PDB file of C-alpha atoms and ligand atoms in Angstrom:
ATOM      1  CA  MET A1124      -5.723  -1.697  20.940  1.00  0.00           C
ATOM      2  CA  LYS A1125      -8.138  -2.913  18.333  1.00  0.00           C
ATOM      3  CA  ASN A1126      -7.191  -2.135  14.760  1.00  0.00           C
ATOM      4  CA  VAL A1127     -10.304  -0.924  12.940  1.00  0.00           C
ATOM      5  CA  SER A1128     -10.112  -1.549   9.225  1.00  0.00           C
ATOM      6  CA  ALA A1129     -10.833   1.232   6.742  1.00  0.00           C
ATOM      7  CA  LEU A1130     -13.072  -1.309   4.991  1.00  0.00           C
ATOM      8  CA  GLU A1131     -15.016  -2.169   8.141  1.00  0.00           C
ATOM      9  CA  ASN A1132     -18.347  -1.060   6.652  1.00  0.00           C
ATOM     10  CA  ILE A1133     -17.425  -1.483   2.997  1.00  0.00           C
ATOM     11  CA  HIS A1134     -16.192  -5.016   2.532  1.00  0.00           C
ATOM     12  CA  LYS A1135     -19.358  -7.160   2.502  1.00  0.00           C
ATOM     13  CA  HIS A1136     -18.991 -10.883   1.925  1.00  0.00           C
ATOM     14  CA  GLY A1137     -20.856 -12.502  -0.964  1.00  0.00           C
ATOM     15  CA  LEU A1138     -21.046 -12.876  -4.713  1.00  0.00           C
ATOM     16  CA  PHE A1139     -21.221  -9.782  -6.866  1.00  0.00           C
ATOM     17  CA  GLY A1140     -21.276  -8.787 -10.527  1.00  0.00           C
ATOM     18  CA  ASN A1141     -21.457 -11.265 -13.359  1.00  0.00           C
ATOM     19  CA  TYR A1142     -20.831 -14.334 -11.209  1.00  0.00           C
ATOM     20  CA  ASP A1143     -23.142 -16.567 -13.281  1.00  0.00           C
ATOM     21  CA  SER A1144     -20.853 -16.309 -16.293  1.00  0.00           C
ATOM     22  CA  LYS A1145     -18.462 -19.061 -17.296  1.00  0.00           C
ATOM     23  CA  ASP A1146     -15.544 -16.917 -16.188  1.00  0.00           C
ATOM     24  CA  GLU A1147     -13.633 -17.992 -13.156  1.00  0.00           C
ATOM     25  CA  LEU A1148     -14.552 -15.809 -10.202  1.00  0.00           C
ATOM     26  CA  ILE A1149     -12.111 -13.392  -8.691  1.00  0.00           C
ATOM     27  CA  ASN A1150     -11.728 -13.792  -4.953  1.00  0.00           C
ATOM     28  CA  ILE A1151     -11.260 -10.624  -2.968  1.00  0.00           C
ATOM     29  CA  ARG A1152     -10.236 -10.606   0.645  1.00  0.00           C
ATOM     30  CA  GLU A1153      -8.906  -8.011   2.984  1.00  0.00           C
ATOM     31  CA  ILE A1154      -5.586  -8.649   4.697  1.00  0.00           C
ATOM     32  CA  LYS A1155      -5.785  -7.326   8.225  1.00  0.00           C
ATOM     33  CA  ASP A1156      -3.801  -7.513  11.423  1.00  0.00           C
ATOM     34  CA  VAL A1157      -0.405  -7.618   9.825  1.00  0.00           C
ATOM     35  CA  LEU A1158       2.575  -5.678  11.103  1.00  0.00           C
ATOM     36  CA  ILE A1159       4.098  -3.330   8.558  1.00  0.00           C
ATOM     37  CA  TYR A1160       7.480  -1.672   8.944  1.00  0.00           C
ATOM     38  CA  GLN A1161       9.328   0.602   6.600  1.00  0.00           C
ATOM     39  CA  ILE A1162      13.100   0.249   6.555  1.00  0.00           C
ATOM     40  CA  VAL A1163      15.206   2.976   4.993  1.00  0.00           C
ATOM     41  CA  LYS A1164      18.969   2.895   4.825  1.00  0.00           C
ATOM     42  CA  TYR A1165      20.491   6.299   5.472  1.00  0.00           C
ATOM     43  CA  LYS A1166      22.263   7.949   2.549  1.00  0.00           C
ATOM     44  CA  LYS A1167      25.397   8.461   4.640  1.00  0.00           C
ATOM     45  CA  SER A1168      25.545   4.797   5.650  1.00  0.00           C
ATOM     46  CA  SER A1169      28.055   2.611   3.850  1.00  0.00           C
ATOM     47  CA  ILE A1170      26.943  -0.679   5.391  1.00  0.00           C
ATOM     48  CA  SER A1171      26.461  -3.639   3.062  1.00  0.00           C
ATOM     49  CA  ILE A1172      22.999  -5.194   3.161  1.00  0.00           C
ATOM     50  CA  ASP A1173      24.184  -8.596   1.963  1.00  0.00           C
ATOM     51  CA  LYS A1174      24.580 -10.165   5.384  1.00  0.00           C
ATOM     52  CA  ILE A1175      21.499  -8.645   6.993  1.00  0.00           C
ATOM     53  CA  LYS A1176      18.739 -11.090   7.860  1.00  0.00           C
ATOM     54  CA  ILE A1177      15.320 -10.228   9.232  1.00  0.00           C
ATOM     55  CA  ASP A1178      13.200 -13.207  10.224  1.00  0.00           C
ATOM     56  CA  ASN A1179      15.845 -15.153   8.251  1.00  0.00           C
ATOM     57  CA  LEU A1180      15.142 -13.135   5.109  1.00  0.00           C
ATOM     58  CA  ASN A1181      17.531 -10.853   3.301  1.00  0.00           C
ATOM     59  CA  LEU A1182      16.681  -7.368   2.087  1.00  0.00           C
ATOM     60  CA  PRO A1183      15.689  -7.970  -1.543  1.00  0.00           C
ATOM     61  CA  GLU A1184      17.050  -6.357  -4.695  1.00  0.00           C
ATOM     62  CA  THR A1185      15.118  -4.194  -7.155  1.00  0.00           C
ATOM     63  CA  LEU A1186      11.455  -5.190  -7.645  1.00  0.00           C
ATOM     64  CA  LEU A1187      11.882  -8.412  -5.659  1.00  0.00           C
ATOM     65  CA  VAL A1188      10.298  -9.855  -2.541  1.00  0.00           C
ATOM     66  CA  SER A1189      11.910 -12.152  -0.005  1.00  0.00           C
ATOM     67  CA  SER A1190       9.405 -14.202   1.892  1.00  0.00           C
ATOM     68  CA  ASN A1191       8.654 -17.048   4.241  1.00  0.00           C
ATOM     69  CA  THR A1192       5.324 -18.202   5.643  1.00  0.00           C
ATOM     70  CA  ASN A1193       5.038 -15.292   8.106  1.00  0.00           C
ATOM     71  CA  THR A1194       6.949 -12.434   6.601  1.00  0.00           C
ATOM     72  CA  ARG A1195       7.351 -10.729   3.264  1.00  0.00           C
ATOM     73  CA  ILE A1196       9.966  -8.041   2.604  1.00  0.00           C
ATOM     74  CA  LEU A1197       9.222  -5.886  -0.421  1.00  0.00           C
ATOM     75  CA  TRP A1198      11.632  -3.651  -2.320  1.00  0.00           C
ATOM     76  CA  MET A1199      10.123  -0.156  -2.427  1.00  0.00           C
ATOM     77  CA  GLY A1200      12.957   1.828  -3.971  1.00  0.00           C
ATOM     78  CA  PRO A1201      16.712   2.205  -3.579  1.00  0.00           C
ATOM     79  CA  ASP A1202      17.597   1.501   0.073  1.00  0.00           C
ATOM     80  CA  ASN A1203      13.932   1.322   0.992  1.00  0.00           C
ATOM     81  CA  TRP A1204      11.963  -1.777   1.994  1.00  0.00           C
ATOM     82  CA  LEU A1205       8.586  -2.681   3.427  1.00  0.00           C
ATOM     83  CA  VAL A1206       8.325  -5.546   5.893  1.00  0.00           C
ATOM     84  CA  VAL A1207       4.867  -7.127   6.094  1.00  0.00           C
ATOM     85  CA  SER A1208       4.518  -9.785   8.730  1.00  0.00           C
ATOM     86  CA  THR A1209       2.214 -11.822  10.922  1.00  0.00           C
ATOM     87  CA  ASN A1210       5.152 -12.647  13.157  1.00  0.00           C
ATOM     88  CA  LYS A1211       4.520 -10.769  16.416  1.00  0.00           C
ATOM     89  CA  GLU A1212       8.257 -10.784  17.121  1.00  0.00           C
ATOM     90  CA  ILE A1213       9.160  -9.101  13.870  1.00  0.00           C
ATOM     91  CA  GLU A1214      10.002  -5.759  15.426  1.00  0.00           C
ATOM     92  CA  LYS A1215      12.442  -7.497  17.741  1.00  0.00           C
ATOM     93  CA  SER A1216      14.040  -9.275  14.811  1.00  0.00           C
ATOM     94  CA  ILE A1217      14.415  -6.003  12.928  1.00  0.00           C
ATOM     95  CA  LEU A1218      15.849  -4.125  15.890  1.00  0.00           C
ATOM     96  CA  GLU A1219      18.312  -6.910  16.599  1.00  0.00           C
ATOM     97  CA  ASN A1220      19.601  -6.953  13.049  1.00  0.00           C
ATOM     98  CA  LEU A1221      19.611  -3.324  11.988  1.00  0.00           C
ATOM     99  CA  SER A1222      21.671  -0.629  13.641  1.00  0.00           C
ATOM    100  CA  HIS A1223      20.153   2.757  14.439  1.00  0.00           C
ATOM    101  CA  ASP A1224      23.120   4.433  12.821  1.00  0.00           C
ATOM    102  CA  ASP A1225      22.450   2.908   9.440  1.00  0.00           C
ATOM    103  CA  PHE A1226      18.696   2.452   9.178  1.00  0.00           C
ATOM    104  CA  ALA A1227      15.494   4.292   9.973  1.00  0.00           C
ATOM    105  CA  LEU A1228      12.606   2.099  11.045  1.00  0.00           C
ATOM    106  CA  THR A1229       8.989   3.270  10.930  1.00  0.00           C
ATOM    107  CA  ASP A1230       5.933   1.373  12.101  1.00  0.00           C
ATOM    108  CA  LEU A1231       3.318   1.682   9.343  1.00  0.00           C
ATOM    109  CA  SER A1232       1.062  -1.099  10.615  1.00  0.00           C
ATOM    110  CA  HIS A1233      -2.048   1.080  10.742  1.00  0.00           C
ATOM    111  CA  SER A1234      -1.349   3.027   7.613  1.00  0.00           C
ATOM    112  CA  ARG A1235      -2.280   0.676   4.810  1.00  0.00           C
ATOM    113  CA  THR A1236      -5.348  -1.025   3.399  1.00  0.00           C
ATOM    114  CA  ILE A1237      -4.467  -4.347   1.798  1.00  0.00           C
ATOM    115  CA  LEU A1238      -6.619  -6.233  -0.680  1.00  0.00           C
ATOM    116  CA  GLU A1239      -5.785  -9.718  -1.848  1.00  0.00           C
ATOM    117  CA  LEU A1240      -7.050 -10.754  -5.283  1.00  0.00           C
ATOM    118  CA  GLU A1241      -6.943 -14.320  -6.505  1.00  0.00           C
ATOM    119  CA  GLY A1242      -8.005 -15.924  -9.771  1.00  0.00           C
ATOM    120  CA  SER A1243      -7.015 -16.358 -13.389  1.00  0.00           C
ATOM    121  CA  LEU A1244      -8.520 -12.997 -14.333  1.00  0.00           C
ATOM    122  CA  VAL A1245      -6.629 -10.891 -11.791  1.00  0.00           C
ATOM    123  CA  ASP A1246      -4.339  -9.457 -14.476  1.00  0.00           C
ATOM    124  CA  GLU A1247      -7.372  -8.369 -16.496  1.00  0.00           C
ATOM    125  CA  VAL A1248      -8.616  -6.457 -13.465  1.00  0.00           C
ATOM    126  CA  LEU A1249      -5.251  -4.814 -12.876  1.00  0.00           C
ATOM    127  CA  LYS A1250      -4.926  -3.813 -16.525  1.00  0.00           C
ATOM    128  CA  LYS A1251      -8.095  -1.759 -16.293  1.00  0.00           C
ATOM    129  CA  GLY A1252      -6.514   0.830 -14.050  1.00  0.00           C
ATOM    130  CA  CYS A1253      -2.809   0.207 -13.761  1.00  0.00           C
ATOM    131  CA  PRO A1254      -0.222   1.091 -16.427  1.00  0.00           C
ATOM    132  CA  LEU A1255       2.254  -1.636 -15.426  1.00  0.00           C
ATOM    133  CA  ASN A1256       3.445  -4.131 -17.984  1.00  0.00           C
ATOM    134  CA  LEU A1257       2.501  -7.298 -16.103  1.00  0.00           C
ATOM    135  CA  ASP A1258       4.623  -9.587 -18.290  1.00  0.00           C
ATOM    136  CA  GLY A1259       7.342 -10.984 -16.097  1.00  0.00           C
ATOM    137  CA  LEU A1260       5.805  -9.642 -12.920  1.00  0.00           C
ATOM    138  CA  ASP A1261       5.214 -13.071 -11.479  1.00  0.00           C
ATOM    139  CA  GLU A1262       5.735 -14.852  -8.186  1.00  0.00           C
ATOM    140  CA  GLY A1263       8.265 -13.161  -5.946  1.00  0.00           C
ATOM    141  CA  LYS A1264       8.139  -9.756  -7.607  1.00  0.00           C
ATOM    142  CA  CYS A1265       6.628  -6.505  -6.398  1.00  0.00           C
ATOM    143  CA  SER A1266       6.164  -3.031  -7.748  1.00  0.00           C
ATOM    144  CA  ASN A1267       4.737   0.315  -6.916  1.00  0.00           C
ATOM    145  CA  SER A1268       2.374   1.806  -9.437  1.00  0.00           C
ATOM    146  CA  ALA A1269      -1.004   3.497  -9.660  1.00  0.00           C
ATOM    147  CA  PHE A1270      -4.548   2.210 -10.034  1.00  0.00           C
ATOM    148  CA  HIS A1271      -6.879   4.884 -11.377  1.00  0.00           C
ATOM    149  CA  ALA A1272      -4.488   7.489  -9.965  1.00  0.00           C
ATOM    150  CA  ILE A1273      -4.338   5.866  -6.518  1.00  0.00           C
ATOM    151  CA  THR A1274      -0.740   5.113  -5.612  1.00  0.00           C
ATOM    152  CA  ILE A1275      -0.432   1.415  -4.869  1.00  0.00           C
ATOM    153  CA  THR A1276       2.069  -1.311  -4.154  1.00  0.00           C
ATOM    154  CA  ILE A1277       1.460  -4.691  -5.742  1.00  0.00           C
ATOM    155  CA  ASP A1278       2.945  -7.813  -4.202  1.00  0.00           C
ATOM    156  CA  PHE A1279       2.839 -10.682  -6.699  1.00  0.00           C
ATOM    157  CA  ILE A1280       2.378 -13.526  -4.266  1.00  0.00           C
ATOM    158  CA  SER A1281       1.831 -16.434  -6.589  1.00  0.00           C
ATOM    159  CA  SER A1282       1.556 -17.127 -10.302  1.00  0.00           C
ATOM    160  CA  ASN A1283      -0.462 -20.300 -10.182  1.00  0.00           C
ATOM    161  CA  PRO A1284      -3.096 -19.582  -9.012  1.00  0.00           C
ATOM    162  CA  ARG A1285      -2.539 -15.903  -9.746  1.00  0.00           C
ATOM    163  CA  LYS A1286      -2.609 -14.106  -6.444  1.00  0.00           C
ATOM    164  CA  VAL A1287      -1.645 -10.515  -5.707  1.00  0.00           C
ATOM    165  CA  ARG A1288      -1.872  -8.141  -2.787  1.00  0.00           C
ATOM    166  CA  ILE A1289      -2.589  -4.501  -3.414  1.00  0.00           C
ATOM    167  CA  PHE A1290      -1.520  -1.966  -0.793  1.00  0.00           C
ATOM    168  CA  ALA A1291      -2.802   1.595  -0.670  1.00  0.00           C
ATOM    169  CA  LEU A1292      -2.679   4.266   1.964  1.00  0.00           C
ATOM    170  CA  ARG A1293      -5.437   3.612   4.467  1.00  0.00           C
ATOM    171  CA  SER A1294      -7.211   6.846   3.584  1.00  0.00           C
ATOM    172  CA  PHE A1295      -7.453   5.681  -0.025  1.00  0.00           C
ATOM    173  CA  GLY A1296      -8.693   2.234   1.019  1.00  0.00           C
ATOM    174  CA  GLU A1297     -12.374   2.775   0.384  1.00  0.00           C
ATOM    175  CA  SER A1298     -11.721   4.450  -2.938  1.00  0.00           C
ATOM    176  CA  LEU A1299      -9.389   1.657  -4.013  1.00  0.00           C
ATOM    177  CA  TYR A1300     -11.920  -0.962  -2.929  1.00  0.00           C
ATOM    178  CA  HIS A1301     -14.622   0.598  -5.095  1.00  0.00           C
ATOM    179  CA  SER A1302     -12.216   0.961  -8.018  1.00  0.00           C
ATOM    180  CA  ILE A1303     -11.091  -2.655  -7.796  1.00  0.00           C
ATOM    181  CA  THR A1304     -14.525  -4.182  -7.241  1.00  0.00           C
ATOM    182  CA  ASP A1305     -15.936  -2.083 -10.073  1.00  0.00           C
ATOM    183  CA  ALA A1306     -13.235  -3.500 -12.342  1.00  0.00           C
ATOM    184  CA  CYS A1307     -14.158  -7.019 -11.164  1.00  0.00           C
ATOM    185  CA  LEU A1308     -17.906  -6.742 -11.854  1.00  0.00           C
ATOM    186  CA  GLU A1309     -17.695  -7.829 -15.479  1.00  0.00           C
ATOM    187  CA  PHE A1310     -16.042 -11.113 -14.465  1.00  0.00           C
ATOM    188  CA  GLY A1311     -17.907 -11.649 -11.212  1.00  0.00           C
ATOM    189  CA  TYR A1312     -16.223 -11.678  -7.842  1.00  0.00           C
ATOM    190  CA  LYS A1313     -16.504 -13.314  -4.489  1.00  0.00           C
ATOM    191  CA  ALA A1314     -15.798 -11.121  -1.506  1.00  0.00           C
ATOM    192  CA  GLU A1315     -14.708 -13.273   1.403  1.00  0.00           C
TER     193      GLU A1315
ATOM    194  CA  MET B 866       1.418   8.712 -23.278  1.00  0.00           C
ATOM    195  CA  LEU B 867       5.179   8.893 -22.757  1.00  0.00           C
ATOM    196  CA  TYR B 868       7.125   5.892 -21.592  1.00  0.00           C
ATOM    197  CA  ILE B 869      10.033   6.826 -19.365  1.00  0.00           C
ATOM    198  CA  LYS B 870      12.828   4.463 -18.429  1.00  0.00           C
ATOM    199  CA  CYS B 871      13.384   4.828 -14.705  1.00  0.00           C
ATOM    200  CA  PRO B 872      17.068   4.016 -13.986  1.00  0.00           C
ATOM    201  CA  TYR B 873      15.873   1.992 -10.979  1.00  0.00           C
ATOM    202  CA  CYS B 874      12.595   0.343 -12.087  1.00  0.00           C
ATOM    203  CA  GLY B 875      12.788   0.129 -15.865  1.00  0.00           C
ATOM    204  CA  LEU B 876      10.367   1.331 -18.533  1.00  0.00           C
ATOM    205  CA  ARG B 877       7.237   2.814 -16.987  1.00  0.00           C
ATOM    206  CA  ALA B 878       4.238   4.827 -18.102  1.00  0.00           C
ATOM    207  CA  GLN B 879       4.218   8.585 -17.668  1.00  0.00           C
ATOM    208  CA  LYS B 880       1.252   8.163 -15.313  1.00  0.00           C
ATOM    209  CA  GLU B 881       3.675   7.027 -12.612  1.00  0.00           C
ATOM    210  CA  PHE B 882       5.818  10.161 -12.899  1.00  0.00           C
ATOM    211  CA  SER B 883       5.533  13.813 -12.084  1.00  0.00           C
ATOM    212  CA  TYR B 884       7.396  16.546 -13.917  1.00  0.00           C
ATOM    213  CA  GLY B 885       9.996  18.566 -12.051  1.00  0.00           C
ATOM    214  CA  GLY B 886      11.245  21.190 -14.489  1.00  0.00           C
ATOM    215  CA  ASP B 887      14.601  22.051 -16.038  1.00  0.00           C
ATOM    216  CA  ALA B 888      17.412  19.848 -14.717  1.00  0.00           C
ATOM    217  CA  THR B 889      20.204  22.175 -15.812  1.00  0.00           C
ATOM    218  CA  VAL B 890      19.359  25.064 -13.476  1.00  0.00           C
ATOM    219  CA  LYS B 891      22.201  25.501 -10.995  1.00  0.00           C
ATOM    220  CA  ARG B 892      21.620  26.955  -7.554  1.00  0.00           C
ATOM    221  CA  PRO B 893      23.977  29.827  -6.717  1.00  0.00           C
ATOM    222  CA  ASN B 894      26.813  28.626  -4.465  1.00  0.00           C
ATOM    223  CA  ILE B 895      26.137  28.562  -0.767  1.00  0.00           C
ATOM    224  CA  ASN B 896      27.920  31.220   1.373  1.00  0.00           C
ATOM    225  CA  GLU B 897      28.682  33.408  -1.612  1.00  0.00           C
ATOM    226  CA  GLU B 898      27.335  36.842  -2.367  1.00  0.00           C
ATOM    227  CA  VAL B 899      24.459  36.499  -4.851  1.00  0.00           C
ATOM    228  CA  SER B 900      23.257  39.413  -6.921  1.00  0.00           C
ATOM    229  CA  SER B 901      19.512  40.019  -7.146  1.00  0.00           C
ATOM    230  CA  GLU B 902      19.719  39.307 -10.825  1.00  0.00           C
ATOM    231  CA  ASP B 903      21.406  35.922 -10.350  1.00  0.00           C
ATOM    232  CA  TRP B 904      18.885  34.966  -7.706  1.00  0.00           C
ATOM    233  CA  ASP B 905      16.038  36.115  -9.930  1.00  0.00           C
ATOM    234  CA  ASN B 906      17.402  34.016 -12.774  1.00  0.00           C
ATOM    235  CA  PHE B 907      17.726  30.971 -10.560  1.00  0.00           C
ATOM    236  CA  VAL B 908      14.240  31.235  -9.093  1.00  0.00           C
ATOM    237  CA  TYR B 909      12.159  32.444 -12.024  1.00  0.00           C
ATOM    238  CA  MET B 910      13.847  32.543 -15.380  1.00  0.00           C
ATOM    239  CA  ARG B 911      13.607  29.420 -17.530  1.00  0.00           C
ATOM    240  CA  LYS B 912      14.474  28.691 -21.120  1.00  0.00           C
ATOM    241  CA  SER B 913      11.746  27.197 -23.259  1.00  0.00           C
ATOM    242  CA  PRO B 914      13.691  25.351 -25.914  1.00  0.00           C
ATOM    243  CA  ARG B 915      12.247  23.629 -28.927  1.00  0.00           C
ATOM    244  CA  GLY B 916      14.220  20.412 -29.146  1.00  0.00           C
ATOM    245  CA  LYS B 917      16.411  18.538 -26.723  1.00  0.00           C
ATOM    246  CA  HIS B 918      15.857  19.466 -23.099  1.00  0.00           C
ATOM    247  CA  ILE B 919      17.172  17.888 -19.917  1.00  0.00           C
ATOM    248  CA  GLU B 920      14.434  17.662 -17.323  1.00  0.00           C
ATOM    249  CA  LEU B 921      13.810  16.406 -13.825  1.00  0.00           C
ATOM    250  CA  TRP B 922      11.066  13.874 -13.287  1.00  0.00           C
ATOM    251  CA  GLN B 923      10.081  12.074 -10.125  1.00  0.00           C
ATOM    252  CA  HIS B 924       8.962   8.455 -10.171  1.00  0.00           C
ATOM    253  CA  ILE B 925       6.331   9.438  -7.670  1.00  0.00           C
ATOM    254  CA  ALA B 926       4.102   6.350  -7.995  1.00  0.00           C
ATOM    255  CA  GLY B 927       7.117   4.071  -8.181  1.00  0.00           C
ATOM    256  CA  CYS B 928      10.466   4.136  -6.433  1.00  0.00           C
ATOM    257  CA  ARG B 929       9.996   7.818  -5.466  1.00  0.00           C
ATOM    258  CA  GLN B 930      13.381   8.788  -6.920  1.00  0.00           C
ATOM    259  CA  TRP B 931      14.139  11.964  -8.844  1.00  0.00           C
ATOM    260  CA  ILE B 932      15.671  11.251 -12.238  1.00  0.00           C
ATOM    261  CA  LYS B 933      16.985  13.161 -15.249  1.00  0.00           C
ATOM    262  CA  VAL B 934      15.337  12.761 -18.616  1.00  0.00           C
ATOM    263  CA  GLN B 935      16.573  14.098 -21.930  1.00  0.00           C
ATOM    264  CA  ARG B 936      13.497  14.718 -24.048  1.00  0.00           C
ATOM    265  CA  ASP B 937      12.700  16.490 -27.292  1.00  0.00           C
ATOM    266  CA  THR B 938      10.083  19.086 -26.437  1.00  0.00           C
ATOM    267  CA  ALA B 939       8.744  19.065 -29.990  1.00  0.00           C
ATOM    268  CA  THR B 940       8.548  15.340 -30.743  1.00  0.00           C
ATOM    269  CA  HIS B 941       8.495  14.071 -27.123  1.00  0.00           C
ATOM    270  CA  GLU B 942      11.139  11.529 -28.056  1.00  0.00           C
ATOM    271  CA  ILE B 943      13.152  10.484 -25.016  1.00  0.00           C
ATOM    272  CA  PHE B 944      16.850   9.969 -25.729  1.00  0.00           C
ATOM    273  CA  GLN B 945      18.309   9.183 -22.351  1.00  0.00           C
ATOM    274  CA  THR B 946      17.479   8.930 -18.679  1.00  0.00           C
ATOM    275  CA  ALA B 947      19.841   8.952 -15.702  1.00  0.00           C
ATOM    276  CA  LYS B 948      20.012   9.081 -11.940  1.00  0.00           C
ATOM    277  CA  VAL B 949      20.249  12.632 -10.574  1.00  0.00           C
ATOM    278  CA  THR B 950      23.806  11.989  -9.541  1.00  0.00           C
ATOM    279  CA  GLU B 951      24.743  11.114 -13.121  1.00  0.00           C
ATOM    280  CA  GLU B 952      25.331  13.450 -16.034  1.00  0.00           C
ATOM    281  CA  ILE B 953      23.500  13.411 -19.334  1.00  0.00           C
ATOM    282  CA  ARG B 954      25.742  14.442 -22.241  1.00  0.00           C
TER     283      ARG B 954
HETATM  284 ZN1  LIG C1994      11.561   4.088 -10.379  1.00  0.00          ZN
END
């Protein structure tokens, strides 16, 4: 089944805003065709998560991400994680390593719009709509927050160059896209 | 804007939270006879103190957890926050 992006008719490639300025451009791309699973450990479960590995990654602690080239596992809250992967076998890996008695697994692959922002001015864009203190939120961290009242998850992929992924519910995707690109106009951005 | 220290995520802006009312209200015990007055008090009646107040907040745009916050309703100073399973004294 083809996955139709919420940004199908919105995300147009090209240069926009003040791209002639001396500022470094912000690159915006959409991340599509990834598998997304929510893992929640049941309250009644007493299992330790220390030894659990999914795609050879452990379930990360507060505000952290564990990652390899295919898969990123984000901490969403106590006993709650989001697995984002391009590994087609990821569901198998999860099912093999988590017991039904201890964890609830939900396929959220079609439920999110993901934007990836890259460039030295990414933090300036985030600061326009998000109340997070970005100090210390560098490579390998993640956090939920809001951007102009849209609930988002930010995955801080790399610090140098600064690269983040912003997740929102699919139905908020278009709104988020306009909010983010509007915030980028003053610096200039390249949609790719 | 208030800054609220989520016991899970750390200091965050009020924008990420939603207010959940008085945290000291106790539900009448299950399987016990409840008078109409007690039920009425539990459902509707709330104090409106000036000063320290223990409240429920939800970190709705964060870790989604309900937390307790002790706040001064006059100055908005926040003294303490805790998980719902913990007590604020
Ligand atoms: Zn929190």
